[in-house]
Every structure is written in C-alpha cells, then in structure tokens.
Coordinates of C-alpha atoms in Angstrom, one line a residue:
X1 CA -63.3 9.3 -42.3
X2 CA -64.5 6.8 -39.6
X3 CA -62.9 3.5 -38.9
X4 CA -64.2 0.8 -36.9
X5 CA -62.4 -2.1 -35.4
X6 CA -63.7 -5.6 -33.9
X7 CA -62.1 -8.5 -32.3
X8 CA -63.1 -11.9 -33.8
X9 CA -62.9 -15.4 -34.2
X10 CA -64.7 -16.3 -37.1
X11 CA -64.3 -19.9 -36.1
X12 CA -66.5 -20.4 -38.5
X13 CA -68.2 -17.2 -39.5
X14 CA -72.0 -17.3 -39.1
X15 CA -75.0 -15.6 -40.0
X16 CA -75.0 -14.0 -36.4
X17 CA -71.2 -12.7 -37.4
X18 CA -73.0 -11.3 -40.6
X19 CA -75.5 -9.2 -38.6
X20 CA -72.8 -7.9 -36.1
X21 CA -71.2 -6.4 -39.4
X22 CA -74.3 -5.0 -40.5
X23 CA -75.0 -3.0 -37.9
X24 CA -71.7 -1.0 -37.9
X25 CA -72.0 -0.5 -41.2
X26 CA -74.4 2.8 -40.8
X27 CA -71.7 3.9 -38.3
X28 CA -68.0 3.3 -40.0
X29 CA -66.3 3.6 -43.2
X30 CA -64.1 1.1 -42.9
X31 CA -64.9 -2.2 -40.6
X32 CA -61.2 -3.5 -39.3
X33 CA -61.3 -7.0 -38.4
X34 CA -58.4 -8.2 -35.4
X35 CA -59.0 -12.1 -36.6
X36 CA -57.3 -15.1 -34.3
X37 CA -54.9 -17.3 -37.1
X38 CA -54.2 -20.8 -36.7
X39 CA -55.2 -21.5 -32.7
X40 CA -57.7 -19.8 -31.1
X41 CA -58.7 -18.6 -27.3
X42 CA -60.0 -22.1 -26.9
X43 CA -56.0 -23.1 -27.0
X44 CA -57.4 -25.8 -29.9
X45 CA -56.8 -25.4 -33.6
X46 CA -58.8 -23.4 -35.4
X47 CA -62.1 -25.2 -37.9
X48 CA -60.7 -23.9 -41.0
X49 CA -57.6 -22.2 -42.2
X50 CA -57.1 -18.3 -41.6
X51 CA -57.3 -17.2 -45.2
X52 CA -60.6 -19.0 -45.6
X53 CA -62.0 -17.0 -42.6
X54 CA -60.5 -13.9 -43.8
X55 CA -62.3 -14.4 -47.0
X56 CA -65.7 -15.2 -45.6
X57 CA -65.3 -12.2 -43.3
X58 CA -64.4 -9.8 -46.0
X59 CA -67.6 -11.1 -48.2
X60 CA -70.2 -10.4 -45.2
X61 CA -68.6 -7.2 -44.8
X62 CA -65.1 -6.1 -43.7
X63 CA -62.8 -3.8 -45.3
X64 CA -59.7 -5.5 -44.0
X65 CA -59.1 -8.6 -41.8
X66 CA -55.8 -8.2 -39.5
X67 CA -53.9 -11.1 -37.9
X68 CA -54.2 -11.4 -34.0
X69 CA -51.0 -12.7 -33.3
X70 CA -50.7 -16.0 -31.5
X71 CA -49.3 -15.0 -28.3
X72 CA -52.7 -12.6 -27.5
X73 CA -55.2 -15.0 -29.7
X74 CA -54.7 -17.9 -27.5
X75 CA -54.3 -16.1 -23.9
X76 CA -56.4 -15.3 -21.5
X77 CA -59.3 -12.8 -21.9
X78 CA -57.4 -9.8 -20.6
X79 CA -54.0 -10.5 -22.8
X80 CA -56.5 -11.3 -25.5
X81 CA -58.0 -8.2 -25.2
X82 CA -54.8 -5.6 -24.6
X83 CA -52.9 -7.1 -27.6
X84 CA -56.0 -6.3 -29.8
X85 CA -55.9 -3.1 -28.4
X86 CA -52.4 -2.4 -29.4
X87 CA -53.1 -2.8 -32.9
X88 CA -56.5 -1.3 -33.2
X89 CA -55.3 2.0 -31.2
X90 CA -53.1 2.8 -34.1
X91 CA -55.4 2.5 -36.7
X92 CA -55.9 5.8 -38.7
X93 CA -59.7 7.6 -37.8
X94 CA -59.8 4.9 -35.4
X95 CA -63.2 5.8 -34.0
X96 CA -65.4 2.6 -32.1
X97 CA -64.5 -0.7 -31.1
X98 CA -67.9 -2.4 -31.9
X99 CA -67.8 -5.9 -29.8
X100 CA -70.7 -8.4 -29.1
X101 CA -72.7 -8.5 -26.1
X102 CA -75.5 -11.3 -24.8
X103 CA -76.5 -8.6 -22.1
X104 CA -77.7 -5.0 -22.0
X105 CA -75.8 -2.5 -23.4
X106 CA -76.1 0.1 -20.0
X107 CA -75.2 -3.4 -17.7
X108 CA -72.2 -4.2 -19.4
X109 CA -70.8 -0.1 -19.4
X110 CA -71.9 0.2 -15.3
X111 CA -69.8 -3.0 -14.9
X112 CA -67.3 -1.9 -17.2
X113 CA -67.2 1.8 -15.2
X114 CA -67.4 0.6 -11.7
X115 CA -63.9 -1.8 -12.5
X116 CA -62.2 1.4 -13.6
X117 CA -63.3 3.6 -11.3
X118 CA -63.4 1.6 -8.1
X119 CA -59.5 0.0 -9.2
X120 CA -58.4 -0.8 -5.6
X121 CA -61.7 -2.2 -4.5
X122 CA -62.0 -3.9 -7.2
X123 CA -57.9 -5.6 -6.6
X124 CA -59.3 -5.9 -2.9
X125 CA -62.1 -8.3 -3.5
X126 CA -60.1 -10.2 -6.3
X127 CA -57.2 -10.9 -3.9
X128 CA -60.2 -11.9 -1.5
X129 CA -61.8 -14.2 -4.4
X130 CA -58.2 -15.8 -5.3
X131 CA -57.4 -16.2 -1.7
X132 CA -60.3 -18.2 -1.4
X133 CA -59.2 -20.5 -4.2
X134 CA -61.1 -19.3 -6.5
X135 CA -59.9 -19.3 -10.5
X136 CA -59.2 -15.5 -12.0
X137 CA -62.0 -15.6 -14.1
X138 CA -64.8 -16.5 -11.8
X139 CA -62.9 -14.0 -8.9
X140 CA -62.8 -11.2 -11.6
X141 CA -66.5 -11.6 -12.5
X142 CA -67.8 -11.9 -8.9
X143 CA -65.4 -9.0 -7.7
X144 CA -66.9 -6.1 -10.3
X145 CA -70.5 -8.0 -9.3
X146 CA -70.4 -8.2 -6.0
X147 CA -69.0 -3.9 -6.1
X148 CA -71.4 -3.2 -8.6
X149 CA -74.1 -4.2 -5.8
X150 CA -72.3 -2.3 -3.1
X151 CA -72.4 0.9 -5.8
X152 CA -75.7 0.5 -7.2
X153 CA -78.2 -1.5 -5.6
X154 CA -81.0 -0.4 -8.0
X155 CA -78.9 -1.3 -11.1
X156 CA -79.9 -5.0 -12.1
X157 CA -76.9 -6.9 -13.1
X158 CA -77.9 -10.4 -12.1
X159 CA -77.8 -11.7 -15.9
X160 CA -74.8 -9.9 -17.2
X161 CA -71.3 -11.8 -17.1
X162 CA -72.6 -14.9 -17.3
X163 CA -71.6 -15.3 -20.8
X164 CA -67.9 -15.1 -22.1
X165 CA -68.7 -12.5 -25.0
X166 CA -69.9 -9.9 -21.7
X167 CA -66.4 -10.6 -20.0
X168 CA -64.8 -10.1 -23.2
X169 CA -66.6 -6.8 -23.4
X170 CA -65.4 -5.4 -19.9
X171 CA -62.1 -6.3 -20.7
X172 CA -62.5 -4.6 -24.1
X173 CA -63.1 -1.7 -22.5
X174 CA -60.7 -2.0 -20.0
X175 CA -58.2 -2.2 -22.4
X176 CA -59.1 0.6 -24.5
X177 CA -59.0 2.4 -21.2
X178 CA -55.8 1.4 -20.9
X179 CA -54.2 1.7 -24.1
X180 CA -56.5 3.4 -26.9
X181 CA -58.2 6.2 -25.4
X182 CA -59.5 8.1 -28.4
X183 CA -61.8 5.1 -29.4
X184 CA -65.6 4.2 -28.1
X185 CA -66.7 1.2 -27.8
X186 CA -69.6 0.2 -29.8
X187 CA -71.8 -2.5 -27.7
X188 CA -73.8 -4.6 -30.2
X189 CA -76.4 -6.6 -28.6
X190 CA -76.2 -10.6 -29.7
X191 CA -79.2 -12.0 -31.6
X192 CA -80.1 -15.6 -31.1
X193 CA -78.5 -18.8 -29.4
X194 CA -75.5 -17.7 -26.7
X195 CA -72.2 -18.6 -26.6
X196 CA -72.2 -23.0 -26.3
X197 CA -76.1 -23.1 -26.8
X198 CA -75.9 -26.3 -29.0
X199 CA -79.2 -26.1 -29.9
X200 CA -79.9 -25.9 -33.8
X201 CA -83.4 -24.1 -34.0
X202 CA -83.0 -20.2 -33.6
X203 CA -82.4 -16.7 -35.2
X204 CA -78.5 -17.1 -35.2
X205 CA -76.7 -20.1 -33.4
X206 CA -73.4 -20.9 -32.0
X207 CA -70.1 -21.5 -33.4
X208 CA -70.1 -24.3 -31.0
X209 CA -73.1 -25.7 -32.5
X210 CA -71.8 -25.7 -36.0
X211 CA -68.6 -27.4 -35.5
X212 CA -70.4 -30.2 -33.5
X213 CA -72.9 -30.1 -36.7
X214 CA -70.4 -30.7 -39.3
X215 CA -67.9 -32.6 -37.5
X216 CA -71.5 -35.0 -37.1
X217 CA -71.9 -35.1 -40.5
X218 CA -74.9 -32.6 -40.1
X219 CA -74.4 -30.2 -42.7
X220 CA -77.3 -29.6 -44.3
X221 CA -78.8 -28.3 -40.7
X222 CA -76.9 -25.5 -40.1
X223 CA -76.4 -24.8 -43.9
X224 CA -78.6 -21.3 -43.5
X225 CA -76.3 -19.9 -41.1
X226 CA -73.1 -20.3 -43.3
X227 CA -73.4 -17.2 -45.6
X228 CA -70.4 -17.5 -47.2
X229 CA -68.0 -20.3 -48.6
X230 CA -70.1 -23.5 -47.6
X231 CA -69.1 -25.6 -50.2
X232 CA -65.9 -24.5 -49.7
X233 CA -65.7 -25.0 -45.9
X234 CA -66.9 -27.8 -45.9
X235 CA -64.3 -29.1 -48.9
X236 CA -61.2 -27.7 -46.7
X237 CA -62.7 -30.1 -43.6
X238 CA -62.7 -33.1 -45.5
X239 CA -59.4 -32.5 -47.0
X240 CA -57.6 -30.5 -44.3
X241 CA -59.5 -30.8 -41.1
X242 CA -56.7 -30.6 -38.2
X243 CA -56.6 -33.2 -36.5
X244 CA -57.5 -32.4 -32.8
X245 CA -56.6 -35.9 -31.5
X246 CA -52.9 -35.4 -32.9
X247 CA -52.7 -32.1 -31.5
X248 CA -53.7 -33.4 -28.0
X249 CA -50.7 -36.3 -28.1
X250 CA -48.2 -33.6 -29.6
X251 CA -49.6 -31.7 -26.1
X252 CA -48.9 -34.3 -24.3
X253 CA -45.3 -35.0 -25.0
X254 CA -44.3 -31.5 -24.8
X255 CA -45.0 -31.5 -21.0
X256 CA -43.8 -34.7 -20.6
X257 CA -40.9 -34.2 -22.3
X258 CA -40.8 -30.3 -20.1
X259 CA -38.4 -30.1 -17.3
X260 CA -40.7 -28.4 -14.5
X261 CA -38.1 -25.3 -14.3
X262 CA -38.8 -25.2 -18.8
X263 CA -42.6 -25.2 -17.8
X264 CA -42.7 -22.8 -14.9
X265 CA -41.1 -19.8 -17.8
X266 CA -44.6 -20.4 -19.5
X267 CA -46.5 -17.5 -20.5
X268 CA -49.4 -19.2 -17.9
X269 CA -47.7 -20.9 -16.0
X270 CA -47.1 -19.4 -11.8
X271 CA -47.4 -20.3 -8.6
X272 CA -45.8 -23.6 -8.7
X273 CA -48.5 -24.8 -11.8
X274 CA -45.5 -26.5 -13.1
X275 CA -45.3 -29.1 -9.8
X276 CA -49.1 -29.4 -10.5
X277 CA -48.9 -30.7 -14.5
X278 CA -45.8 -32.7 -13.6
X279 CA -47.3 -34.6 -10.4
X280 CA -49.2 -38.4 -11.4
X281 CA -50.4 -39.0 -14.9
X282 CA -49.6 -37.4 -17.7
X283 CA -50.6 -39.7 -20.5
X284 CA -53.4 -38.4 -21.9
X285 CA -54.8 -34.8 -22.6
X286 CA -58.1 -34.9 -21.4
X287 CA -56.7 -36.6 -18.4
X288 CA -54.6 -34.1 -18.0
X289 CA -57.0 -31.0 -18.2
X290 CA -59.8 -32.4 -15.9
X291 CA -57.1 -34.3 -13.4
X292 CA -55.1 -31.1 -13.0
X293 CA -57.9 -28.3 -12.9
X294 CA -58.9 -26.8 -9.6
X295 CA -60.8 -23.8 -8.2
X296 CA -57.8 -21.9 -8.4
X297 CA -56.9 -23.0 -12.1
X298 CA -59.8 -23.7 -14.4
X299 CA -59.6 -26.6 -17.7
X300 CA -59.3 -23.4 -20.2
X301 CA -55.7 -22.5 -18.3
X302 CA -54.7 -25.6 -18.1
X303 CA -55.6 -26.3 -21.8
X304 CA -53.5 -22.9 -22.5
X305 CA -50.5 -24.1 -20.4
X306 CA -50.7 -27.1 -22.7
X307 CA -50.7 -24.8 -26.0
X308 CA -48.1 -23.1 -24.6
X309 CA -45.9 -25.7 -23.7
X310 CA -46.1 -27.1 -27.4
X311 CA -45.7 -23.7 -28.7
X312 CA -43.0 -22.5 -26.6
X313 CA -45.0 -19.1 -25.3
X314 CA -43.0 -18.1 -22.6
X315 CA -43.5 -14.9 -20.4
X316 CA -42.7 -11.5 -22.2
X317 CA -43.6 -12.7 -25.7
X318 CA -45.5 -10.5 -27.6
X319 CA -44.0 -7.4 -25.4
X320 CA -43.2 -5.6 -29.1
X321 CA -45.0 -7.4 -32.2
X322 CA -46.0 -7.2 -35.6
X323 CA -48.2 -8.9 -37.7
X324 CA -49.7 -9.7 -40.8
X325 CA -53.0 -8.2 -43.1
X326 CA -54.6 -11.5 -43.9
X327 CA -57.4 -10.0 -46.3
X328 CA -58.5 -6.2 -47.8
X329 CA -61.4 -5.8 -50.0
X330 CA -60.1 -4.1 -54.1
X331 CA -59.0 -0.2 -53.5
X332 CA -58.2 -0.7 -49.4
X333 CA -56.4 2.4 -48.7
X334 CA -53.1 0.6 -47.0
X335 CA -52.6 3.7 -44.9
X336 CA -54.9 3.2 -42.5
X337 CA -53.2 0.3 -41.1
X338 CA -50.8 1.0 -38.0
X339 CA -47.1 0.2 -38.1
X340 CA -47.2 -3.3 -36.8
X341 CA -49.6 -4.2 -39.9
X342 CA -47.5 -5.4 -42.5
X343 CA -48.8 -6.1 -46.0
X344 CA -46.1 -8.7 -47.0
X345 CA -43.3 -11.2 -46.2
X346 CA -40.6 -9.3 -47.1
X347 CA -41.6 -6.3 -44.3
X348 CA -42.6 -8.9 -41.7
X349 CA -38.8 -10.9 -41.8
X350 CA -36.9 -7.0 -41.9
X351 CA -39.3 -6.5 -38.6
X352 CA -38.1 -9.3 -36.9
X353 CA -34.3 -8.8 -37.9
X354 CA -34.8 -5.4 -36.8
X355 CA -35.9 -6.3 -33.2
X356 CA -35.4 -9.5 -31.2
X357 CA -38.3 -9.1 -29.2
X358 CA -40.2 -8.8 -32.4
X359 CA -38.6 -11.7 -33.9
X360 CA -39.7 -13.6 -30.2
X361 CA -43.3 -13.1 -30.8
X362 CA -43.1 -13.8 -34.7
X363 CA -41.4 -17.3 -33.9
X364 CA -44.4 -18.4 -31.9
X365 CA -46.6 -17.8 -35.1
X366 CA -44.2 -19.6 -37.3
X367 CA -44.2 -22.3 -34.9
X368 CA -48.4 -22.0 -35.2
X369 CA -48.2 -22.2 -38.5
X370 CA -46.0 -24.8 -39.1
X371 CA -48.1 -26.9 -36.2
X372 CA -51.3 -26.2 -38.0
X373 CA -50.3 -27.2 -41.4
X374 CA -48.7 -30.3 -40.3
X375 CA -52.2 -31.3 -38.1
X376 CA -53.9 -30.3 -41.4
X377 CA -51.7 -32.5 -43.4
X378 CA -50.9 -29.5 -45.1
X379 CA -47.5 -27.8 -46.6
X380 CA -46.1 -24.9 -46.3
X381 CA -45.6 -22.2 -43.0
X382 CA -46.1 -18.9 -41.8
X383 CA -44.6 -17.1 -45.1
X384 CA -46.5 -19.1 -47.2
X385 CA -49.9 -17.2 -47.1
X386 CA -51.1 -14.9 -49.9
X387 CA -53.3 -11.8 -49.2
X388 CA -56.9 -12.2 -49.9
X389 CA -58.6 -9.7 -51.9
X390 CA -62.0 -9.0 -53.4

C-alpha cells in the first residue's frame, strides 16, 4: 500500500484544490489530508467551519481529513510545517508528501537542497539578513537565494519564492528532512491565479479571491470553482459567518488587558516585541498591526502575536500533541492513522489526562473552538464535533 499526505487549508476548497487531488490520485492509495481547524496561518478565523471543509475535501478526493492542531496551524511557516510533519511521519505506508508549488518543480528542490546542505552558510547569511533588520521571512528567502547564486550561477531561480505556497514547500521539505525521512515529497505544480491574485477570470483562482467574492455578495462569479457544497457554504456564511470585526476587538483587549512580562511568554513573541505592542495606541487592530510592524517584524507576526495573545499560545505548546480525525470516506482502514490521531472524544480527553503537555496543546484548541463558535454565534466546543463520513 501507498499513502499520501498534504498539508491544507481548504479555506474554502476550490477547483484548483480539486486538481491538486487529482493528480496524486495515479500515485497513492490513500490521500491524507493535515487540514487547519477553526483559525488558520492567516491568524484570522477560518471562512467556514472545519467539518464543512472536511466534507468538501473528502468529496473531491481524500480518504481521510486530519486536524492540524492550532498551535502549528496558526504559526509561522516553519512551526506550520514541522507539526505537520509530526503527524504525517507516522502515518502507515507513508510514502510522498504532495504540496503545491507556483514555481518549477527542479527550482524549488535546488533551493530546498542548497538550505540543507549548505546549513551554516545558510544560518550565516540569515543572521546577516536579521542583523540588517530585516523580518525572518524575507531574510530566509533572500539567504537560500542569494547561496543558491553563489552555488549555481547557471540555475535560474529569479521567480521561485516569490509566492508563499514555494516557501511553504522548502520548509516542507525541510521538515521532512528533519523529522520524516522515509517520505518524498511530491511537488505538484499550481494551475491558474497565484496565491492573492484577486482576479476572477482564469483556470483556477485564489482563495483570496473567493472570500472577497462572497463576502461582496458575488457569488454567482466564482460559483464554477466551488465543486462541492455551494449551496451549503454559502448557507453556513449567512447564518454562521465569524465575525472578523469581533474577533479583532476580542484581540485587542487581550493585549491591552496583557501585562508585558504575560505577552513576552508568547509562543511569538522575543526580543522585547512585548515593549513594542504595549508602547502608544492600542485601540484598534488594524492600528495595531500596521503601527507596530517593522522590517524586523512583519503585519503576519504581529497579527499571530495578536492570536496568540487571545488564545493564550505560549512557548512550548504543542511540544507533545494529539489531535482529532475530522472526516474518513465509508471503509477507511483506521490503522493507518498514527498515535496522535484519535478517532473520538473519549481517546482525545484520556490523552490529555495522561500527559500535561498534551493537555497544554489540547487547551489551545478548546479555547479555538470555543472562540470560533462564539464569533459564529454558534454553540457548542471542541468536543462537540462529529466525524464526517461518506
């Protein structure tokens, strides 16, 4: 047998989600989806509920859809991607790790090679990058560019990393180095609009461009690239859409209300951030993120010290974990799943009383839950989910 695993999003899912899944298909006999729950990377609320997802993922093609817990689904790219990785290395016949790319397949590996192989040149030029102010994720990018040059002049890497789904991708593989090493990864190149492209006339188009669409009232123009569950997604947003501008006051009075030493044992907070958020106004999010962000600390870190703050991540969460199968299709052989996967309520709670570290990382999904549902005017909590099946 050969699995195949794949971070994701599905925020929502798209026709361009539906391709991704048919091309593993001819190489996998199981697709495992690693899907963000109720906030994603963004450090926002996800469009539509995590079962909902599940289910639309499941229907264009998956054979399971796994729970990224919320301490790696809303971190940064490289937290994001080693917490997958601790899941998806313990999947039985665990094979490839298929992932998304907007540039060339060989570009993205040479990148990907030349950070693993080159480690201390690579931590040179990054401590160079930083030390110029600079924010970790343009310092990282321009450190494995500016080596990859130095390496191989005749390799052409001028359009790769210029779109989050290639970072993603090296740190994909730099976390399978790391942790699974008996997986490949499977580079699937992206069809269509790029990641933010708000245009509405193309192959495939952007999540991005969809949520702007509906939130507009603009359904019927991106109606084609919802495969699965229109009707249905678009019932849950008029009934349950979370309420972003809620979210941002509720983000907003946890800092305020944050003692700087409470903010500085943040999972993202260092280096005195916590003097930085506290200093002049605080009274409004958006203030907030573009007031406080510099070179050295970018609007999406500040908007995840924010999530964090509200969430109570602190550093060392999600050090031991488990989580929860959202979604299997009828006849899903449960052994495949690793240890940390469980299948219902009752082995997720005798988890966490078994370990308190465990019981750490499952409180911040609790406290996800709880937050979602209450910005969705919703009832109910983490242990109120059902598995999906079809």
């Amino acid at each position: 047998m050969t699995n195949c695993a794949l971070v994701c999003e599905y925020n929502p899912f798209h026709s361009g989600h539906k391709y991704q899944l048919d091309c593993i298909k001819s190489s996998a006999d199981n697709i495992l989806c690693v899907m963000s729950g109720n906030f994603v990377q963004s450090a926002l609320p996800a469009f539509c509920d995590k079962a909902l997802r599940a289910e639309c993922a499941l229907l264009g093609g998956a054979d399971a859809v796994i729970e990224l817990p919320a301490v790696f689904a809303t971190a940064s790219a490289q937290w994001f991607a080693e917490g997958a990785a601790r899941i998806i290395k313990d999947i039985a016949d665990i094979k490839f790790w298929a992932m998304g790319a907007a540039s060339d397949r060989d570009a993205i590996l040479r990148l990907a090679e030349v950070k693993l192989s080159h480690k201390d040149e690579f931590s040179a030029l990054l401590k160079e990058r930083l030390d110029d102010g600079k924010s970790y994720s343009f310092a990282a990018v321009n450190a494995v560019k500016t080596l990859c040059a130095r390496l191989y002049p005749d390799t052409d890497i001028s359009d790769a990393l210029n779109d989050p789904n290639d970072i993603l991708c090296i740190e994909y593989i730099a976390a399978i180095d790391k942790f699974a090493a008996n997986v490949q990864p499977l580079i699937i190149e992206r069809r269509g609009a790029l990641h933010g492209d708000m245009s509405l006339d193309n192959e495939h188009v952007s999540a991005t461009a969809i949520r702007k669409a509906v939130d507009d009232g603009n359904t019927e123009a991106v109606k084609r690239f919802l495969p699965y569950n229109y009707e249905k997604m678009l019932e849950y947003r008029r009934c349950h859409a979370p309420d972003v501008e809620a979210y941002k006051k509720a983000a907003v009075f946890a800092v305020k209300s944050a003692t700087a030493e409470q903010l500085a044992a943040l999972r993202d907070c260092s280096e005195g951030m916590e003097y930085l958020i506290k200093k002049d106004d605080l009274s409004d999010y958006d203030k907030i993120v573009s007031g406080k962000s510099t070179r050295r600390y970018g609007e999406k870190r500040i908007k995840r010290l924010l999530l964090d703050a509200i969430l109570s991540i602190e550093r060392g969460d999600g050090e031991k974990f488990c989580t929860r199968l959202l979604g299997c299709k009828n006849g899903f052989d449960f052994s495949i799943l690793p240890n940390t996967v469980k299948t219902n309520n009752r082995d997720i709670k005798a988890a966490a009383e078994s370990d308190d570290d465990i019981a750490r990382a499952l409180a911040v999904d609790e406290r996800a839950a709880a937050l979602y549902n209450a910005l969705c005017g919703a009832d109910g909590g983490y242990y109120n989910y059902s598995l999906v099946k079809i």
